[in-house]
Amino acid sequence: MGTSMLPSKCPGYNIYVDGFQALRRPEALQGSNITHVVSAIDWKFPQGWAPLRGFQHLRIPLDDVYDSNILEYFPRSNAFIHEGLNYWSRASPNNARESGVLVHCAMGVSRSATIVVAYLMWVSRQPRSIQQPQTTSQSHSETSTSSGPSTDADTEDATPEMVSLPPSPLTVEAALALLREARPQVEPNSGFMKQLRMYEAMGCPTTQEQLESHKTYRRWMNSRNIMDALSSNRAPEMADISFRDEEDDDGGDDLKPDIGEKVTNLSLASTDAEITDPDISSSSVPEAGSLPRAEVELKCRKCRRLIAKSNFVVPHKPPPHRDPSVDNSTEPCAHIFLHPLSWMRETLAQGGLDGRLSCPNPKCGANIGKFAWQGLRCSCGGWVTPGFGIARSKVDEARPTKRGTGAGAGNTARGGNAIRLPPGMRKMGGNGNL
């Protein structure tokens, strides 16, 4: 049989990629020692469908659209593919044949490529001695076979197996380039590419629990839920709002801050309302509305209550072609945009799509800004969505003062123990005693 009739084989792996038509050539699949089939397509296969007889089968029901959540299937598809690649060697250690896996979607371009790239990244991060899943009872995933034992993609039982691995962990781009050597037309859609980069940034979690408990994944899912609410002109549920200061206190996220930000913010300014990142640039030049990279504290100008630290600021950029009606001066933006913070909880719990933000000091309550879930337009012309804007005129920006080191930068009117002195009084003595 001509090689043109065979699915594309990923170099170095018995993983084959093709479109739906590959299932109409079961003899060709069996001739390539394929034992497992992953169907990344939202189509209900008939029970006992003839082309799948004799194959272990995992169905991943999703459409090839940018907002489909393909990431949630990676732990199951990785385990299933890994099981398939070692199917014969595990069942019969003396069997020299190597089993293979077919991953297909409709055209063999986007969904199937995404599943394979995720596996290549994941397996490249595993130790040399990889724990192989045992063949057990049917899992809760849509896995089936018409002959032989069924494969549980989520099983925890394992036996050690030695495999050949890349010399270093693969990036999204490296894994995609490897697959394109065999199938140049593969092209995950933009949403799938973002999810692959998110998966890479998270370290390619192995289990469903590791994935769903990861802070980055939780933030992303919350963002998706917020998007759904806003598309219906509703305020988000409180359970879906991530208060960043509370999350940063719980630890457990070893992502670099800039990587974490790139997958958690909503932008409704684009025509397709996709999840984007307002601080995608890694330039050392401060962006519009941003604070200097050194740590800065925002304090209420009226009562000096701490409002936010600079790590909770959402940088943004002015549009490339500004509206002539917008002030094009080089003055700082009128608002500093923040992530949702815990002191906003009471205000957001009222369920409004927009409103004002007040100083969290109950004895002050000064109006310090505003919020709008559907976005705020900055004085520079840029949109931040959702927008939590603090008026720059209502806060002071100051360097934090370390305890016990005397007056800090921007606090020259304080004594050695950070005591505010009356006007006209000066610090006396080397130890700061009054």
Tab-separated table of C-alpha atoms in Angstrom:
chain	number	residue	atom	x	y	z
A	1	MET	CA	0.000	0.000	0.000
A	2	GLY	CA	1.390	3.416	-0.916
A	3	THR	CA	2.696	5.619	1.832
A	4	SER	CA	0.399	8.407	0.622
A	5	MET	CA	-2.497	6.431	2.073
A	6	LEU	CA	-0.927	6.336	5.519
A	7	PRO	CA	-1.399	8.984	8.232
A	8	SER	CA	1.518	11.319	8.970
A	9	LYS	CA	3.959	9.813	11.485
A	10	CYS	CA	5.599	12.120	14.043
A	11	PRO	CA	9.397	11.719	13.829
A	12	GLY	CA	10.751	9.624	16.691
A	13	TYR	CA	7.324	8.509	17.930
A	14	ASN	CA	4.762	5.984	16.744
A	15	ILE	CA	2.154	8.730	16.787
A	16	TYR	CA	0.165	9.284	13.614
A	17	VAL	CA	-1.892	12.358	12.719
A	18	ASP	CA	-4.635	12.549	10.126
A	19	GLY	CA	-8.188	13.624	9.436
A	20	PHE	CA	-11.402	11.692	9.839
A	21	GLN	CA	-10.835	9.863	6.559
A	22	ALA	CA	-8.074	7.803	8.187
A	23	LEU	CA	-10.744	5.775	9.990
A	24	ARG	CA	-12.032	4.559	6.633
A	25	ARG	CA	-8.766	2.688	6.097
A	26	PRO	CA	-8.611	0.355	9.125
A	27	GLU	CA	-6.366	-2.107	7.288
A	28	ALA	CA	-3.775	0.635	6.776
A	29	LEU	CA	-3.937	1.519	10.464
A	30	GLN	CA	-3.477	-2.074	11.550
A	31	GLY	CA	-0.621	-2.406	9.079
A	32	SER	CA	1.098	0.462	10.906
A	33	ASN	CA	0.640	-1.387	14.233
A	34	ILE	CA	-1.843	1.224	15.444
A	35	THR	CA	-3.758	-0.072	18.454
A	36	HIS	CA	-5.149	3.155	19.939
A	37	VAL	CA	-7.208	5.920	18.329
A	38	VAL	CA	-7.862	9.408	19.725
A	39	SER	CA	-10.802	11.179	18.071
A	40	ALA	CA	-10.697	14.931	18.769
A	41	ILE	CA	-14.038	15.693	17.191
A	42	ASP	CA	-17.542	16.479	18.413
A	43	TRP	CA	-19.249	13.557	16.735
A	44	LYS	CA	-21.036	10.723	18.479
A	45	PHE	CA	-19.611	7.474	17.162
A	46	PRO	CA	-22.211	4.718	16.714
A	47	GLN	CA	-21.921	1.881	19.183
A	48	GLY	CA	-19.789	-0.875	17.670
A	49	TRP	CA	-18.911	1.216	14.614
A	50	ALA	CA	-17.076	-1.114	12.221
A	51	PRO	CA	-14.009	1.085	11.433
A	52	LEU	CA	-13.114	1.191	15.153
A	53	ARG	CA	-13.414	-2.514	15.846
A	54	GLY	CA	-10.262	-3.854	17.409
A	55	PHE	CA	-8.953	-0.433	18.457
A	56	GLN	CA	-8.811	1.182	21.868
A	57	HIS	CA	-10.684	4.456	21.446
A	58	LEU	CA	-10.695	7.796	23.277
A	59	ARG	CA	-13.203	10.418	22.158
A	60	ILE	CA	-12.543	14.088	22.917
A	61	PRO	CA	-15.769	15.930	22.020
A	62	LEU	CA	-14.973	19.534	21.100
A	63	ASP	CA	-15.188	21.902	18.142
A	64	ASP	CA	-12.284	23.611	16.420
A	65	VAL	CA	-13.054	27.098	17.734
A	66	TYR	CA	-10.759	29.408	19.666
A	67	ASP	CA	-12.736	29.269	22.927
A	68	SER	CA	-13.044	25.473	23.172
A	69	ASN	CA	-11.360	24.183	26.319
A	70	ILE	CA	-8.999	21.555	24.946
A	71	LEU	CA	-6.628	22.014	27.879
A	72	GLU	CA	-8.884	20.085	30.244
A	73	TYR	CA	-8.403	16.929	28.150
A	74	PHE	CA	-4.587	16.935	28.145
A	75	PRO	CA	-4.100	14.676	31.211
A	76	ARG	CA	-6.458	12.049	29.771
A	77	SER	CA	-5.123	12.205	26.218
A	78	ASN	CA	-1.508	12.101	27.432
A	79	ALA	CA	-2.165	9.012	29.537
A	80	PHE	CA	-4.071	7.324	26.711
A	81	ILE	CA	-1.369	8.021	24.110
A	82	HIS	CA	1.362	6.901	26.482
A	83	GLU	CA	-0.568	3.726	27.201
A	84	GLY	CA	-0.944	3.085	23.484
A	85	LEU	CA	2.732	3.520	22.689
A	86	ASN	CA	3.613	0.830	25.222
A	87	TYR	CA	0.574	-1.393	24.738
A	88	TRP	CA	2.267	-4.458	23.250
A	89	SER	CA	5.545	-4.184	25.148
A	90	ARG	CA	3.678	-4.101	28.440
A	91	ALA	CA	1.310	-6.928	27.565
A	92	SER	CA	4.113	-9.133	26.197
A	93	PRO	CA	7.663	-8.106	27.219
A	94	ASN	CA	9.161	-10.351	24.533
A	95	ASN	CA	7.109	-8.747	21.775
A	96	ALA	CA	9.506	-6.772	19.587
A	97	ARG	CA	6.731	-4.939	17.745
A	98	GLU	CA	5.977	-1.363	18.729
A	99	SER	CA	2.362	-0.320	19.008
A	100	GLY	CA	1.179	3.004	17.638
A	101	VAL	CA	-1.466	5.661	18.209
A	102	LEU	CA	-3.587	7.561	15.697
A	103	VAL	CA	-4.744	11.042	16.708
A	104	HIS	CA	-7.279	12.497	14.320
A	105	CYS	CA	-9.792	15.328	14.075
A	106	ALA	CA	-11.806	16.416	11.042
A	107	MET	CA	-8.914	17.505	8.819
A	108	GLY	CA	-5.811	16.641	10.842
A	109	VAL	CA	-4.828	20.287	11.192
A	110	SER	CA	-5.803	21.894	14.516
A	111	ARG	CA	-7.338	19.705	17.230
A	112	SER	CA	-5.285	16.588	16.543
A	113	ALA	CA	-2.084	18.625	16.312
A	114	THR	CA	-2.844	20.295	19.642
A	115	ILE	CA	-3.325	16.928	21.366
A	116	VAL	CA	-0.040	15.588	19.966
A	117	VAL	CA	1.946	18.734	20.820
A	118	ALA	CA	0.637	18.571	24.396
A	119	TYR	CA	1.798	14.958	24.660
A	120	LEU	CA	5.242	15.721	23.226
A	121	MET	CA	5.723	18.528	25.741
A	122	TRP	CA	4.474	16.409	28.631
A	123	VAL	CA	6.548	13.300	27.905
A	124	SER	CA	9.706	15.379	27.399
A	125	ARG	CA	9.390	16.500	31.029
A	126	GLN	CA	9.069	13.034	32.536
A	127	PRO	CA	11.920	11.173	34.246
A	128	ARG	CA	13.731	8.481	32.298
A	129	SER	CA	11.856	5.794	34.184
A	130	ILE	CA	8.233	6.591	33.422
A	131	GLN	CA	5.359	5.033	35.322
A	132	GLN	CA	3.055	3.368	32.811
A	133	PRO	CA	-0.708	3.134	33.413
A	134	GLN	CA	-2.046	-0.379	33.957
A	135	THR	CA	-4.919	-1.720	31.884
A	136	THR	CA	-7.927	-1.454	34.176
A	137	SER	CA	-11.665	-0.931	34.059
A	138	GLN	CA	-13.428	1.688	31.987
A	139	SER	CA	-12.593	5.274	32.993
A	140	HIS	CA	-15.019	8.141	33.202
A	141	SER	CA	-13.576	9.495	29.952
A	142	GLU	CA	-15.170	8.357	26.721
A	143	THR	CA	-12.772	5.436	26.187
A	144	SER	CA	-13.917	2.247	24.531
A	145	THR	CA	-12.862	-0.801	22.561
A	146	SER	CA	-14.644	-3.607	20.831
A	147	SER	CA	-12.061	-6.245	21.695
A	148	GLY	CA	-9.490	-6.622	24.419
A	149	PRO	CA	-9.384	-4.785	27.735
A	150	SER	CA	-10.400	-1.151	27.923
A	151	THR	CA	-7.920	1.586	28.690
A	152	ASP	CA	-8.306	3.819	31.734
A	153	ALA	CA	-6.649	7.128	30.915
A	154	ASP	CA	-6.880	8.287	34.542
A	155	THR	CA	-5.661	5.201	36.366
A	156	GLU	CA	-3.048	5.566	39.086
A	157	ASP	CA	-1.744	1.987	38.879
A	158	ALA	CA	1.624	1.862	37.178
A	159	THR	CA	4.638	-0.253	36.286
A	160	PRO	CA	8.040	1.193	35.366
A	161	GLU	CA	8.980	1.365	31.697
A	162	MET	CA	12.128	2.729	30.060
A	163	VAL	CA	11.576	4.981	27.061
A	164	SER	CA	13.599	7.252	24.816
A	165	LEU	CA	13.163	10.931	25.618
A	166	PRO	CA	14.344	14.227	24.108
A	167	PRO	CA	17.531	15.639	25.675
A	168	SER	CA	15.612	18.604	27.097
A	169	PRO	CA	11.958	19.585	27.643
A	170	LEU	CA	10.218	20.621	24.449
A	171	THR	CA	8.617	24.034	24.104
A	172	VAL	CA	5.373	24.573	22.218
A	173	GLU	CA	7.286	25.826	19.200
A	174	ALA	CA	9.790	22.946	19.253
A	175	ALA	CA	7.081	20.290	19.549
A	176	LEU	CA	5.053	21.903	16.774
A	177	ALA	CA	8.126	22.126	14.537
A	178	LEU	CA	8.800	18.427	15.110
A	179	LEU	CA	5.261	17.505	14.107
A	180	ARG	CA	5.425	19.748	11.043
A	181	GLU	CA	8.373	17.751	9.749
A	182	ALA	CA	5.847	15.017	9.006
A	183	ARG	CA	2.714	17.108	8.465
A	184	PRO	CA	3.499	20.692	7.404
A	185	GLN	CA	-0.138	21.788	7.340
A	186	VAL	CA	-0.790	21.361	11.071
A	187	GLU	CA	-1.883	24.665	12.633
A	188	PRO	CA	-3.602	24.791	16.042
A	189	ASN	CA	-6.045	27.680	16.185
A	190	SER	CA	-5.117	30.775	18.181
A	191	GLY	CA	-7.070	29.702	21.258
A	192	PHE	CA	-5.420	26.280	21.305
A	193	MET	CA	-1.982	27.875	20.951
A	194	LYS	CA	-2.668	30.018	24.012
A	195	GLN	CA	-3.732	26.937	25.941
A	196	LEU	CA	-0.606	25.045	24.874
A	197	ARG	CA	1.558	27.921	26.093
A	198	MET	CA	-0.387	27.963	29.328
A	199	TYR	CA	0.168	24.220	29.711
A	200	GLU	CA	3.887	24.707	29.114
A	201	ALA	CA	4.035	27.571	31.627
A	202	MET	CA	2.354	25.363	34.242
A	203	GLY	CA	5.013	22.686	33.759
A	204	CYS	CA	2.670	20.274	31.908
A	205	PRO	CA	0.683	18.816	34.844
A	206	THR	CA	0.227	15.045	34.646
A	207	THR	CA	-3.072	14.430	36.413
A	208	GLN	CA	-6.470	16.065	36.209
A	209	GLU	CA	-6.204	17.118	39.840
A	210	GLN	CA	-2.824	18.771	39.305
A	211	LEU	CA	-4.210	20.685	36.337
A	212	GLU	CA	-7.470	21.836	37.898
A	213	SER	CA	-5.862	22.834	41.204
A	214	HIS	CA	-3.169	24.942	39.538
A	215	LYS	CA	-3.597	28.640	40.232
A	216	THR	CA	-3.113	29.606	36.604
A	217	TYR	CA	-5.784	27.192	35.399
A	218	ARG	CA	-8.215	28.353	38.080
A	219	ARG	CA	-7.704	31.983	37.083
A	220	TRP	CA	-8.223	31.127	33.439
A	221	MET	CA	-11.426	29.202	34.138
A	222	ASN	CA	-12.691	32.081	36.265
A	223	SER	CA	-11.963	34.412	33.358
A	224	ARG	CA	-13.967	32.182	31.017
A	225	ASN	CA	-16.899	32.197	33.434
A	226	ILE	CA	-16.691	35.980	33.697
A	227	MET	CA	-16.695	36.199	29.915
A	228	ASP	CA	-19.856	34.092	29.753
A	229	ALA	CA	-21.563	36.352	32.297
A	230	LEU	CA	-20.615	39.550	30.490
A	231	SER	CA	-21.802	38.178	27.159
A	232	SER	CA	-25.238	37.947	28.796
A	233	ASN	CA	-24.915	41.453	30.268
A	234	ARG	CA	-24.649	40.043	33.785
A	235	ALA	CA	-22.156	40.773	36.531
A	236	PRO	CA	-19.920	37.788	37.320
A	237	GLU	CA	-20.655	35.462	40.198
A	238	MET	CA	-18.529	36.171	43.254
A	239	ALA	CA	-17.148	32.622	43.139
A	240	ASP	CA	-15.596	33.410	39.747
A	241	ILE	CA	-13.802	36.576	40.851
A	242	SER	CA	-10.139	36.033	41.679
A	243	PHE	CA	-8.948	38.486	44.320
A	244	ARG	CA	-5.285	38.643	43.469
A	245	ASP	CA	-3.970	39.641	46.899
A	246	GLU	CA	-5.600	36.572	48.459
A	247	GLU	CA	-4.246	34.259	45.773
A	248	ASP	CA	-0.727	35.593	46.090
A	249	ASP	CA	-0.834	34.826	49.803
A	250	ASP	CA	-1.623	31.136	49.347
A	251	GLY	CA	1.603	30.207	47.548
A	252	GLY	CA	1.651	27.202	45.283
A	253	ASP	CA	2.334	29.064	42.067
A	254	ASP	CA	5.894	28.977	40.896
A	255	LEU	CA	5.218	30.695	37.591
A	256	LYS	CA	7.073	33.836	36.778
A	257	PRO	CA	4.739	36.800	37.363
A	258	ASP	CA	4.728	37.866	33.721
A	259	ILE	CA	3.837	34.351	32.552
A	260	GLY	CA	1.012	34.126	35.052
A	261	GLU	CA	-0.438	37.407	33.871
A	262	LYS	CA	-0.511	36.342	30.237
A	263	VAL	CA	-3.334	33.892	30.728
A	264	THR	CA	-5.636	35.525	33.228
A	265	ASN	CA	-7.005	38.752	31.829
A	266	LEU	CA	-10.097	39.461	29.757
A	267	SER	CA	-10.308	41.836	26.859
A	268	LEU	CA	-13.664	42.606	25.304
A	269	ALA	CA	-12.217	45.320	23.114
A	270	SER	CA	-11.368	42.856	20.342
A	271	THR	CA	-14.055	41.830	17.922
A	272	ASP	CA	-14.071	38.220	19.051
A	273	ALA	CA	-13.869	39.070	22.765
A	274	GLU	CA	-11.020	36.663	23.279
A	275	ILE	CA	-9.012	36.254	26.464
A	276	THR	CA	-5.913	38.363	26.044
A	277	ASP	CA	-3.117	39.849	28.055
A	278	PRO	CA	-2.870	43.587	28.651
A	279	ASP	CA	0.812	43.356	29.613
A	280	ILE	CA	2.029	41.099	26.838
A	281	SER	CA	5.125	43.204	26.285
A	282	SER	CA	8.296	42.385	28.189
A	283	SER	CA	9.914	45.671	27.268
A	284	SER	CA	11.837	47.464	29.980
A	285	VAL	CA	10.137	50.721	29.024
A	286	PRO	CA	7.159	51.359	31.325
A	287	GLU	CA	3.862	51.171	29.471
A	288	ALA	CA	1.024	53.620	29.668
A	289	GLY	CA	-0.692	53.493	33.008
A	290	SER	CA	2.049	51.432	34.592
A	291	LEU	CA	4.185	52.185	37.600
A	292	PRO	CA	7.987	51.966	37.682
A	293	ARG	CA	9.247	48.399	37.917
A	294	ALA	CA	10.640	49.029	41.402
A	295	GLU	CA	8.123	48.238	44.135
A	296	VAL	CA	5.675	51.055	44.770
A	297	GLU	CA	2.737	51.377	47.123
A	298	LEU	CA	-0.468	53.226	46.333
A	299	LYS	CA	-1.942	54.980	49.365
A	300	CYS	CA	-5.132	56.937	49.777
A	301	ARG	CA	-4.161	60.595	49.626
A	302	LYS	CA	-6.733	61.480	52.274
A	303	CYS	CA	-6.055	58.895	55.001
A	304	ARG	CA	-2.814	57.168	53.858
A	305	ARG	CA	-4.449	53.740	53.878
A	306	LEU	CA	-2.611	51.227	51.646
A	307	ILE	CA	-4.661	50.612	48.489
A	308	ALA	CA	-2.385	48.343	46.441
A	309	LYS	CA	1.193	47.401	45.734
A	310	SER	CA	2.726	47.645	42.298
A	311	ASN	CA	2.534	43.883	41.690
A	312	PHE	CA	-1.266	44.225	41.552
A	313	VAL	CA	-1.178	46.885	38.833
A	314	VAL	CA	-2.405	45.935	35.340
A	315	PRO	CA	-0.220	47.700	32.752
A	316	HIS	CA	-1.833	48.667	29.478
A	317	LYS	CA	-0.923	50.216	26.175
A	318	PRO	CA	-2.438	53.076	24.215
A	319	PRO	CA	-3.866	52.054	20.833
A	320	PRO	CA	-1.390	52.206	17.931
A	321	HIS	CA	-3.550	54.814	16.184
A	322	ARG	CA	-4.971	57.125	18.798
A	323	ASP	CA	-8.308	58.835	18.496
A	324	PRO	CA	-7.694	62.534	17.709
A	325	SER	CA	-10.137	63.407	20.490
A	326	VAL	CA	-7.873	61.731	23.050
A	327	ASP	CA	-5.207	63.725	24.841
A	328	ASN	CA	-1.907	62.788	23.173
A	329	SER	CA	0.290	64.432	25.774
A	330	THR	CA	3.031	62.546	27.558
A	331	GLU	CA	1.391	63.076	30.940
A	332	PRO	CA	0.790	59.915	33.011
A	333	CYS	CA	-2.546	58.219	32.562
A	334	ALA	CA	-5.340	59.583	34.711
A	335	HIS	CA	-6.047	56.142	36.179
A	336	ILE	CA	-3.958	53.281	37.498
A	337	PHE	CA	-5.633	49.957	36.746
A	338	LEU	CA	-5.619	47.121	39.267
A	339	HIS	CA	-6.534	43.472	39.453
A	340	PRO	CA	-9.568	42.793	41.664
A	341	LEU	CA	-8.445	43.003	45.304
A	342	SER	CA	-10.116	41.725	48.450
A	343	TRP	CA	-11.065	45.195	49.708
A	344	MET	CA	-13.337	45.493	46.641
A	345	ARG	CA	-15.355	42.422	47.668
A	346	GLU	CA	-18.199	44.280	49.388
A	347	THR	CA	-18.669	46.601	46.420
A	348	LEU	CA	-18.550	43.846	43.795
A	349	ALA	CA	-20.915	41.645	45.818
A	350	GLN	CA	-23.675	44.155	45.105
A	351	GLY	CA	-23.807	42.737	41.577
A	352	GLY	CA	-23.354	45.920	39.583
A	353	LEU	CA	-21.731	45.923	36.161
A	354	ASP	CA	-20.043	49.190	37.087
A	355	GLY	CA	-19.734	51.572	39.999
A	356	ARG	CA	-17.359	53.562	42.117
A	357	LEU	CA	-14.474	52.370	44.257
A	358	SER	CA	-14.117	53.847	47.741
A	359	CYS	CA	-11.189	53.853	50.117
A	360	PRO	CA	-11.396	50.637	52.184
A	361	ASN	CA	-10.753	52.588	55.383
A	362	PRO	CA	-14.257	52.785	56.958
A	363	LYS	CA	-13.329	56.072	58.633
A	364	CYS	CA	-12.385	57.569	55.276
A	365	GLY	CA	-14.525	56.162	52.462
A	366	ALA	CA	-13.175	58.643	49.941
A	367	ASN	CA	-14.092	58.066	46.312
A	368	ILE	CA	-10.801	56.909	44.789
A	369	GLY	CA	-11.844	55.372	41.480
A	370	LYS	CA	-14.342	53.368	39.494
A	371	PHE	CA	-14.871	49.937	37.986
A	372	ALA	CA	-16.651	48.504	34.962
A	373	TRP	CA	-16.701	44.802	34.170
A	374	GLN	CA	-17.164	45.571	30.489
A	375	GLY	CA	-14.125	47.824	30.423
A	376	LEU	CA	-12.849	51.329	31.068
A	377	ARG	CA	-11.252	53.653	28.581
A	378	CYS	CA	-8.071	55.267	29.861
A	379	SER	CA	-7.089	58.856	29.153
A	380	CYS	CA	-4.402	57.471	26.807
A	381	GLY	CA	-7.122	55.919	24.659
A	382	GLY	CA	-6.472	52.329	25.668
A	383	TRP	CA	-9.153	49.967	26.943
A	384	VAL	CA	-8.709	47.752	29.993
A	385	THR	CA	-11.277	45.004	30.458
A	386	PRO	CA	-12.425	44.434	33.091
A	387	GLY	CA	-11.453	47.852	34.373
A	388	PHE	CA	-10.686	48.647	38.011
A	389	GLY	CA	-9.283	52.160	37.796
A	390	ILE	CA	-7.837	54.163	40.671
A	391	ALA	CA	-7.693	57.897	40.000
A	392	ARG	CA	-4.064	58.956	40.114
A	393	SER	CA	-5.138	62.260	41.677
A	394	LYS	CA	-6.664	60.381	44.638
A	395	VAL	CA	-3.602	58.367	45.664
A	396	ASP	CA	0.049	58.865	46.456
A	397	GLU	CA	2.729	56.658	44.933
A	398	ALA	CA	5.509	55.940	47.412
A	399	ARG	CA	8.360	53.528	47.907
A	400	PRO	CA	7.681	51.143	50.784
A	401	THR	CA	9.637	51.904	53.952
A	402	LYS	CA	11.438	48.975	55.520
A	403	ARG	CA	10.746	48.607	59.203
A	404	GLY	CA	13.573	49.770	61.432
A	405	THR	CA	15.547	51.591	58.735
A	406	GLY	CA	14.285	55.086	59.364
A	407	ALA	CA	12.675	57.322	56.823
A	408	GLY	CA	12.358	55.902	53.324
A	409	ALA	CA	12.382	57.530	49.928
A	410	GLY	CA	9.473	59.895	49.601
A	411	ASN	CA	8.945	59.931	53.393
A	412	THR	CA	11.372	62.621	54.495
A	413	ALA	CA	8.785	64.077	56.840
A	414	ARG	CA	8.882	60.944	58.996
A	415	GLY	CA	10.989	60.158	62.016
A	416	GLY	CA	13.248	57.128	62.494
A	417	ASN	CA	10.332	54.851	63.416
A	418	ALA	CA	8.132	56.058	60.546
A	419	ILE	CA	6.351	58.561	62.836
A	420	ARG	CA	4.948	61.524	60.940
A	421	LEU	CA	6.369	64.724	62.417
A	422	PRO	CA	4.471	68.005	62.612
A	423	PRO	CA	5.445	70.600	59.997
A	424	GLY	CA	8.654	72.406	60.850
A	425	MET	CA	10.026	69.674	63.124
A	426	ARG	CA	13.148	67.801	62.084
A	427	LYS	CA	14.596	64.490	63.106
A	428	MET	CA	17.027	64.923	66.011
A	429	GLY	CA	19.822	62.521	66.902
A	430	GLY	CA	21.407	59.637	65.057
A	431	ASN	CA	18.954	57.072	66.436
A	432	GLY	CA	15.838	58.965	65.504
A	433	ASN	CA	14.731	59.665	69.112
A	434	LEU	CA	12.381	62.601	69.537
